[in-house]
Amino acid sequence: MAKASTTEVFKCTVDQFYKIISDYEKYPQFLSEVKNCEVLKTEGSKKLVEYEVSVIKTFKYTLWMTEAENSISWEFNSGAIFKTMKGFWKLEDEAEKCRATYSVEATFGVFVPSPISNALVSVNLPNMVSSYHKRVQQLYG
């Protein structure tokens, strides 16, 4: 299983950052690898979200996103490349800023050697975090 995680402090409130991470359909506006993102179904606090992502090649997958107070978790539903995927965002207030912990674990549907699978899951993490910092700056100055 490939894993990646990071904790970052963003210059916005927890509520402001939560609005960014829960507005899935706007991901293509600031996450360059996300080509399309669409909420297919809503069931209470859960949303089935389809992602079209381009990393080496373009592929689609769906995740069940579970929204709770100050956290969003996800579980793989279907799609190409992945066999399983789960993860979460956990948000904490830190002196008028937001401490956000992101974690993801994935297994692939085809054999991928462990060093390569870990690289695939974690290679985009610095770029993704940078994109979220830019989005916060863009929306909240």
Coordinates of N, CA, C and O in Angstrom, one line a residue:
M1 N 0.8 -1.2 0.0 CA 0.0 0.0 0.0 C 0.9 1.2 0.0 O 1.8 1.3 0.8
A2 N 0.6 2.1 -0.9 CA 1.3 3.4 -1.0 C 0.7 4.4 0.0 O -0.6 4.5 0.0
K3 N 1.5 5.2 0.7 CA 0.9 6.2 1.6 C 1.7 7.5 1.5 O 2.8 7.5 1.1
A4 N 0.9 8.6 1.7 CA 1.5 9.9 1.8 C 0.7 10.8 2.8 O -0.5 10.6 2.9
S5 N 1.4 11.6 3.5 CA 0.7 12.6 4.4 C 1.6 13.8 4.6 O 2.8 13.8 4.4
T6 N 0.9 14.8 5.0 CA 1.6 16.1 5.3 C 0.7 16.9 6.2 O -0.6 16.8 6.2
T7 N 1.3 17.8 6.9 CA 0.5 18.8 7.7 C 1.1 20.2 7.4 O 2.3 20.4 7.4
E8 N 0.2 21.1 7.1 CA 0.5 22.4 6.7 C -0.3 23.5 7.4 O -1.5 23.1 7.8
V9 N 0.2 24.7 7.6 CA -0.6 25.8 8.2 C -0.9 26.7 7.0 O 0.0 27.2 6.3
F10 N -2.2 27.0 6.9 CA -2.7 27.9 5.8 C -3.2 29.2 6.4 O -3.7 29.2 7.5
K11 N -3.0 30.3 5.7 CA -3.3 31.6 6.2 C -4.8 32.0 5.9 O -5.1 32.8 5.2
C12 N -5.6 31.2 6.6 CA -7.1 31.4 6.5 C -7.7 30.7 7.7 O -7.0 29.9 8.4
T13 N -9.0 30.9 7.9 CA -9.7 30.2 9.0 C -10.0 28.7 8.6 O -9.9 28.4 7.4
V14 N -10.3 27.9 9.6 CA -10.7 26.5 9.3 C -11.9 26.5 8.4 O -12.0 25.8 7.4
D15 N -12.9 27.4 8.7 CA -14.1 27.5 7.8 C -13.8 27.8 6.4 O -14.3 27.2 5.4
Q16 N -12.9 28.8 6.2 CA -12.5 29.2 4.8 C -11.8 28.0 4.1 O -12.1 27.7 2.9
F17 N -10.9 27.3 4.8 CA -10.2 26.2 4.1 C -11.2 25.0 3.9 O -11.1 24.4 2.8
Y18 N -12.1 24.8 4.8 CA -13.1 23.8 4.6 C -13.9 24.0 3.3 O -14.2 23.1 2.5
K19 N -14.3 25.3 3.1 CA -15.0 25.7 1.9 C -14.2 25.3 0.6 O -14.8 24.9 -0.4
I20 N -12.9 25.5 0.6 CA -12.1 25.2 -0.5 C -12.0 23.7 -0.8 O -12.3 23.2 -1.9
I21 N -11.8 22.9 0.3 CA -11.6 21.5 0.1 C -12.9 20.7 -0.2 O -12.9 19.6 -0.7
S22 N -14.0 21.4 0.2 CA -15.3 20.7 0.0 C -16.0 21.2 -1.3 O -17.1 20.7 -1.6
D23 N -15.4 22.1 -2.0 CA -16.0 22.6 -3.3 C -15.3 21.8 -4.4 O -14.5 22.4 -5.2
Y24 N -15.6 20.5 -4.5 CA -14.9 19.6 -5.4 C -15.0 20.1 -6.9 O -14.0 19.9 -7.6
E25 N -16.1 20.6 -7.3 CA -16.2 21.0 -8.7 C -15.3 22.1 -9.1 O -15.1 22.4 -10.3
K26 N -14.8 22.9 -8.1 CA -13.8 23.9 -8.5 C -12.4 23.5 -8.5 O -11.5 24.2 -8.8
Y27 N -12.1 22.2 -8.1 CA -10.7 21.7 -8.1 C -10.0 22.0 -9.4 O -8.8 22.3 -9.4
P28 N -10.6 21.8 -10.6 CA -9.9 22.0 -11.8 C -9.4 23.4 -12.0 O -8.4 23.7 -12.7
Q29 N -10.0 24.4 -11.3 CA -9.6 25.8 -11.3 C -8.2 26.0 -10.7 O -7.5 27.0 -11.1
F30 N -7.8 25.2 -9.8 CA -6.5 25.4 -9.1 C -5.6 24.2 -8.9 O -4.4 24.4 -8.6
L31 N -6.1 23.0 -9.2 CA -5.3 21.8 -9.1 C -5.0 21.3 -10.6 O -5.9 20.8 -11.2
S32 N -3.8 21.6 -11.1 CA -3.5 21.4 -12.5 C -3.7 19.9 -12.9 O -4.1 19.7 -14.1
E33 N -3.5 18.9 -12.1 CA -3.7 17.6 -12.5 C -5.2 17.1 -12.6 O -5.5 16.1 -13.2
V34 N -6.1 17.9 -11.9 CA -7.5 17.6 -12.0 C -8.1 18.3 -13.2 O -8.2 19.5 -13.3
K35 N -8.6 17.5 -14.1 CA -9.1 18.0 -15.4 C -10.6 18.2 -15.3 O -11.2 19.1 -15.9
N36 N -11.3 17.4 -14.5 CA -12.8 17.6 -14.2 C -13.1 16.9 -12.9 O -12.5 16.0 -12.5
C37 N -14.1 17.5 -12.2 CA -14.5 16.9 -10.9 C -16.0 17.2 -10.8 O -16.4 18.4 -11.0
E38 N -16.8 16.2 -10.6 CA -18.2 16.3 -10.6 C -18.9 15.5 -9.4 O -18.5 14.4 -9.2
V39 N -19.8 16.2 -8.7 CA -20.6 15.5 -7.7 C -21.7 14.7 -8.4 O -22.5 15.3 -9.0
L40 N -21.6 13.4 -8.3 CA -22.6 12.5 -9.0 C -23.9 12.3 -8.1 O -25.0 12.1 -8.7
K41 N -23.7 12.2 -6.8 CA -24.8 11.9 -5.9 C -24.5 12.4 -4.5 O -23.3 12.4 -4.1
T42 N -25.5 12.8 -3.8 CA -25.4 13.2 -2.4 C -26.3 12.3 -1.6 O -27.5 12.2 -1.9
E43 N -25.8 11.8 -0.5 CA -26.6 11.0 0.5 C -26.2 11.4 1.9 O -25.2 11.0 2.4
G44 N -27.0 12.4 2.4 CA -26.7 13.0 3.7 C -25.4 13.7 3.7 O -25.1 14.6 2.9
S45 N -24.4 13.2 4.6 CA -23.1 13.9 4.7 C -22.1 13.3 3.7 O -20.9 13.6 3.7
K46 N -22.6 12.3 2.8 CA -21.7 11.7 1.9 C -22.0 12.2 0.4 O -23.1 12.4 0.1
K47 N -20.9 12.3 -0.3 CA -21.1 12.7 -1.7 C -20.2 11.7 -2.6 O -19.1 11.5 -2.2
L48 N -20.8 11.3 -3.7 CA -20.0 10.5 -4.6 C -19.5 11.4 -5.7 O -20.2 12.1 -6.4
V49 N -18.1 11.5 -5.7 CA -17.5 12.5 -6.6 C -16.6 11.8 -7.6 O -15.8 10.9 -7.3
E50 N -16.8 12.2 -8.9 CA -16.0 11.6 -10.0 C -14.9 12.6 -10.3 O -15.1 13.8 -10.5
Y51 N -13.7 12.0 -10.3 CA -12.5 12.8 -10.6 C -11.9 12.3 -11.9 O -11.8 11.1 -12.2
E52 N -11.5 13.3 -12.8 CA -10.8 13.0 -14.0 C -9.4 13.7 -13.8 O -9.3 14.9 -13.6
V53 N -8.4 12.8 -13.7 CA -7.1 13.3 -13.3 C -6.0 12.9 -14.4 O -6.1 11.9 -15.0
S54 N -5.1 13.8 -14.6 CA -4.0 13.6 -15.6 C -2.7 13.6 -14.8 O -2.2 14.6 -14.5
V55 N -2.1 12.4 -14.6 CA -0.8 12.2 -14.0 C -0.2 11.1 -14.8 O -0.6 9.9 -14.8
I56 N 0.7 11.4 -15.7 CA 1.3 10.5 -16.7 C 0.3 10.2 -17.8 O 0.6 10.5 -18.9
K57 N -0.9 9.7 -17.4 CA -2.0 9.6 -18.4 C -3.3 10.0 -17.7 O -3.3 10.2 -16.5
T58 N -4.3 10.2 -18.5 CA -5.6 10.7 -17.9 C -6.5 9.5 -17.6 O -6.6 8.5 -18.3
F59 N -7.1 9.5 -16.4 CA -7.9 8.5 -15.9 C -9.0 9.0 -15.0 O -8.9 10.2 -14.5
K60 N -10.1 8.3 -14.8 CA -11.2 8.7 -14.0 C -11.3 7.7 -12.8 O -11.1 6.5 -13.0
Y61 N -11.9 8.2 -11.7 CA -12.2 7.3 -10.6 C -13.3 8.1 -9.7 O -13.4 9.3 -9.9
T62 N -14.0 7.3 -8.9 CA -15.0 7.9 -8.1 C -14.7 7.6 -6.6 O -14.2 6.5 -6.3
L63 N -14.9 8.6 -5.7 CA -14.7 8.5 -4.3 C -15.9 8.9 -3.6 O -16.6 9.8 -4.0
W64 N -16.2 8.2 -2.5 CA -17.3 8.6 -1.5 C -16.6 9.6 -0.6 O -15.7 9.2 0.2
M65 N -17.0 10.8 -0.6 CA -16.5 11.8 0.3 C -17.4 12.0 1.5 O -18.6 12.2 1.3
T66 N -16.9 11.8 2.7 CA -17.8 12.0 3.9 C -17.4 13.3 4.6 O -16.2 13.4 5.0
E67 N -18.3 14.2 4.7 CA -18.1 15.5 5.2 C -18.5 15.5 6.7 O -19.7 15.2 7.0
A68 N -17.6 15.9 7.6 CA -17.9 16.1 9.0 C -17.4 17.4 9.5 O -16.7 18.1 8.7
E69 N -17.7 17.8 10.7 CA -17.1 19.1 11.2 C -15.6 19.0 11.2 O -15.0 18.2 11.8
N70 N -15.0 19.9 10.5 CA -13.5 20.1 10.4 C -12.8 18.9 9.9 O -11.6 18.8 10.1
S71 N -13.5 18.1 9.1 CA -12.8 17.0 8.4 C -13.6 16.5 7.2 O -14.8 16.6 7.2
I72 N -12.8 15.9 6.3 CA -13.4 15.2 5.1 C -12.6 14.0 4.9 O -11.4 14.0 4.9
S73 N -13.3 12.8 4.9 CA -12.6 11.6 4.6 C -13.2 11.0 3.3 O -14.2 11.4 2.8
W74 N -12.4 10.1 2.7 CA -12.9 9.5 1.4 C -12.5 8.1 1.4 O -11.6 7.6 2.0
E75 N -13.3 7.4 0.5 CA -13.1 5.9 0.3 C -13.3 5.7 -1.2 O -14.3 6.2 -1.8
F76 N -12.5 4.9 -1.7 CA -12.6 4.5 -3.2 C -13.9 3.8 -3.5 O -14.4 3.0 -2.7
N77 N -14.5 4.2 -4.6 CA -15.7 3.6 -5.0 C -15.5 2.7 -6.3 O -15.7 1.5 -6.3
S78 N -14.9 3.4 -7.4 CA -14.7 2.7 -8.6 C -13.7 3.5 -9.5 O -13.5 4.6 -9.2
G79 N -13.2 2.8 -10.5 CA -12.5 3.6 -11.5 C -11.2 2.9 -11.9 O -10.9 1.8 -11.5
A80 N -10.5 3.6 -12.8 CA -9.2 3.0 -13.3 C -8.1 3.2 -12.4 O -8.2 4.1 -11.5
I81 N -7.0 2.5 -12.6 CA -5.8 2.6 -11.9 C -5.8 2.1 -10.4 O -5.1 1.2 -10.1
F82 N -6.7 2.6 -9.6 CA -6.7 2.2 -8.2 C -7.5 1.0 -7.9 O -8.5 0.8 -8.5
K83 N -7.0 0.2 -6.9 CA -7.8 -0.9 -6.4 C -8.5 -0.4 -5.1 O -9.7 -0.7 -4.9
T84 N -7.8 0.3 -4.3 CA -8.3 0.9 -3.1 C -7.7 2.3 -2.9 O -6.6 2.6 -3.4
M85 N -8.4 3.1 -2.2 CA -7.9 4.4 -1.9 C -8.8 5.0 -0.7 O -10.0 4.9 -0.7
K86 N -8.1 5.5 0.3 CA -8.8 6.1 1.4 C -7.9 7.2 1.9 O -6.7 7.2 1.7
G87 N -8.5 8.2 2.6 CA -7.7 9.3 3.1 C -8.6 10.3 3.8 O -9.8 10.1 4.0
F88 N -8.0 11.4 4.2 CA -8.7 12.4 4.9 C -8.0 13.7 4.9 O -6.8 13.8 4.7
W89 N -8.8 14.8 5.2 CA -8.3 16.1 5.6 C -8.8 16.3 7.0 O -10.0 16.0 7.3
K90 N -8.0 16.7 7.9 CA -8.3 17.0 9.3 C -7.9 18.5 9.5 O -6.7 18.8 9.3
L91 N -8.8 19.3 9.9 CA -8.5 20.8 10.1 C -8.6 21.2 11.6 O -9.5 20.8 12.3
E92 N -7.6 22.0 12.0 CA -7.6 22.4 13.3 C -7.3 23.9 13.3 O -6.5 24.4 12.5
D93 N -7.9 24.6 14.3 CA -7.7 26.1 14.4 C -6.4 26.3 15.1 O -6.0 25.7 16.0
E94 N -5.6 27.2 14.5 CA -4.3 27.6 15.1 C -4.1 29.1 15.0 O -3.6 29.6 14.0
A95 N -4.5 29.8 16.0 CA -4.3 31.3 16.1 C -4.7 32.0 14.8 O -3.9 32.6 14.1
E96 N -6.0 31.9 14.4 CA -6.6 32.6 13.2 C -6.1 32.0 11.9 O -6.3 32.5 10.9
K97 N -5.4 30.8 12.0 CA -5.0 30.1 10.8 C -5.5 28.7 10.9 O -6.2 28.3 11.8
C98 N -5.3 28.0 9.8 CA -5.8 26.6 9.7 C -4.6 25.6 9.6 O -3.9 25.7 8.6
R99 N -4.5 24.7 10.6 CA -3.6 23.6 10.5 C -4.3 22.4 9.8 O -5.3 21.9 10.4
A100 N -3.9 22.1 8.6 CA -4.5 21.0 7.9 C -3.6 19.8 7.7 O -2.5 19.9 7.3
T101 N -4.2 18.6 8.1 CA -3.4 17.4 7.9 C -4.1 16.6 6.8 O -5.3 16.4 6.8
Y102 N -3.3 16.2 5.8 CA -3.8 15.5 4.6 C -3.1 14.1 4.7 O -1.9 14.0 4.9
S103 N -3.9 13.1 4.5 CA -3.3 11.7 4.4 C -4.1 10.9 3.4 O -5.3 11.0 3.2
V104 N -3.3 10.1 2.6 CA -3.9 9.2 1.6 C -3.2 7.9 1.6 O -2.0 7.8 1.8
E105 N -3.9 6.8 1.4 CA -3.4 5.5 1.2 C -4.0 4.9 0.0 O -5.2 5.0 -0.2
A106 N -3.2 4.2 -0.9 CA -3.8 3.6 -2.1 C -3.1 2.3 -2.5 O -1.9 2.2 -2.2
T107 N -3.9 1.5 -3.1 CA -3.3 0.3 -3.8 C -3.7 0.4 -5.2 O -4.8 1.0 -5.5
F108 N -3.0 -0.2 -6.1 CA -3.2 -0.1 -7.5 C -3.8 -1.4 -8.0 O -3.5 -2.5 -7.5
G109 N -4.6 -1.3 -9.1 CA -5.3 -2.4 -9.7 C -4.3 -3.3 -10.5 O -4.6 -4.5 -10.7
V110 N -3.2 -2.8 -10.9 CA -2.2 -3.6 -11.6 C -1.0 -3.6 -10.7 O -0.8 -2.8 -9.8
F111 N -0.1 -4.6 -10.9 CA 1.1 -4.6 -10.1 C 2.0 -3.4 -10.4 O 2.4 -3.1 -11.5
V112 N 2.3 -2.7 -9.3 CA 3.2 -1.6 -9.4 C 4.2 -1.8 -8.2 O 3.8 -1.9 -7.1
P113 N 5.5 -1.9 -8.5 CA 6.5 -2.1 -7.4 C 6.4 -1.0 -6.4 O 6.1 0.1 -6.6
S114 N 6.6 -1.4 -5.1 CA 6.4 -0.6 -4.0 C 7.0 0.8 -4.1 O 6.4 1.8 -3.8
P115 N 8.3 0.9 -4.5 CA 8.9 2.3 -4.6 C 8.2 3.1 -5.6 O 8.1 4.3 -5.4
I116 N 7.7 2.5 -6.7 CA 7.1 3.3 -7.7 C 5.7 3.7 -7.2 O 5.3 4.9 -7.4
S117 N 4.9 2.8 -6.6 CA 3.6 3.2 -6.1 C 3.7 4.3 -5.0 O 2.9 5.2 -5.0
N118 N 4.7 4.2 -4.1 CA 4.9 5.3 -3.2 C 5.2 6.6 -3.8 O 4.7 7.7 -3.4
A119 N 6.0 6.6 -4.9 CA 6.3 7.8 -5.6 C 5.1 8.4 -6.3 O 4.9 9.6 -6.3
L120 N 4.3 7.5 -6.9 CA 3.1 8.0 -7.6 C 2.1 8.6 -6.6 O 1.5 9.6 -7.0
V121 N 2.0 8.1 -5.4 CA 1.1 8.7 -4.4 C 1.6 10.0 -3.8 O 0.9 10.9 -3.6
S122 N 2.9 10.1 -3.6 CA 3.5 11.2 -2.9 C 4.1 12.3 -3.9 O 4.3 13.4 -3.4
V123 N 4.4 11.9 -5.1 CA 5.1 12.9 -6.0 C 4.3 14.2 -6.2 O 4.9 15.3 -6.3
N124 N 3.0 14.2 -6.2 CA 2.2 15.4 -6.4 C 1.9 16.1 -5.1 O 1.4 17.2 -5.2
L125 N 2.3 15.6 -4.0 CA 1.9 16.2 -2.7 C 2.5 17.6 -2.6 O 1.7 18.5 -2.3
P126 N 3.8 17.9 -2.8 CA 4.3 19.3 -2.7 C 3.5 20.2 -3.7 O 3.2 21.3 -3.3
N127 N 3.3 19.8 -4.9 CA 2.6 20.6 -5.9 C 1.2 20.9 -5.4 O 0.6 22.0 -5.5
M128 N 0.5 19.9 -4.9 CA -0.9 20.0 -4.4 C -1.0 21.0 -3.3 O -1.8 21.9 -3.3
V129 N -0.1 20.8 -2.3 CA 0.0 21.7 -1.2 C 0.2 23.2 -1.6 O -0.5 24.1 -1.2
S130 N 1.1 23.4 -2.5 CA 1.4 24.7 -3.1 C 0.2 25.3 -3.8 O -0.1 26.4 -3.6
S131 N -0.6 24.4 -4.5 CA -1.8 24.9 -5.2 C -2.8 25.3 -4.2 O -3.5 26.3 -4.4
Y132 N -2.9 24.6 -3.0 CA -3.9 25.0 -2.0 C -3.5 26.3 -1.4 O -4.3 27.2 -1.1
H133 N -2.2 26.5 -1.1 CA -1.7 27.8 -0.6 C -2.0 28.9 -1.5 O -2.5 30.0 -1.1
K134 N -1.8 28.7 -2.8 CA -2.1 29.8 -3.8 C -3.6 30.1 -3.9 O -4.1 31.2 -4.0
R135 N -4.5 29.0 -3.7 CA -5.9 29.2 -3.7 C -6.4 30.0 -2.5 O -7.2 30.9 -2.6
V136 N -5.8 29.7 -1.3 CA -6.1 30.5 -0.1 C -5.7 32.0 -0.4 O -6.5 32.9 -0.1
Q137 N -4.5 32.2 -0.9 CA -4.1 33.6 -1.2 C -5.0 34.3 -2.2 O -5.4 35.4 -2.0
Q138 N -5.4 33.6 -3.2 CA -6.3 34.1 -4.2 C -7.7 34.5 -3.7 O -8.2 35.6 -4.0
L139 N -8.2 33.6 -2.8 CA -9.6 33.9 -2.3 C -9.6 34.8 -1.0 O -10.6 35.5 -0.9
Y140 N -8.6 34.7 -0.2 CA -8.7 35.3 1.1 C -7.5 36.3 1.4 O -7.4 36.9 2.4
G141 N -6.6 36.5 0.3 CA -5.6 37.4 0.4 C -4.6 37.2 1.5 O -3.8 37.9 2.0

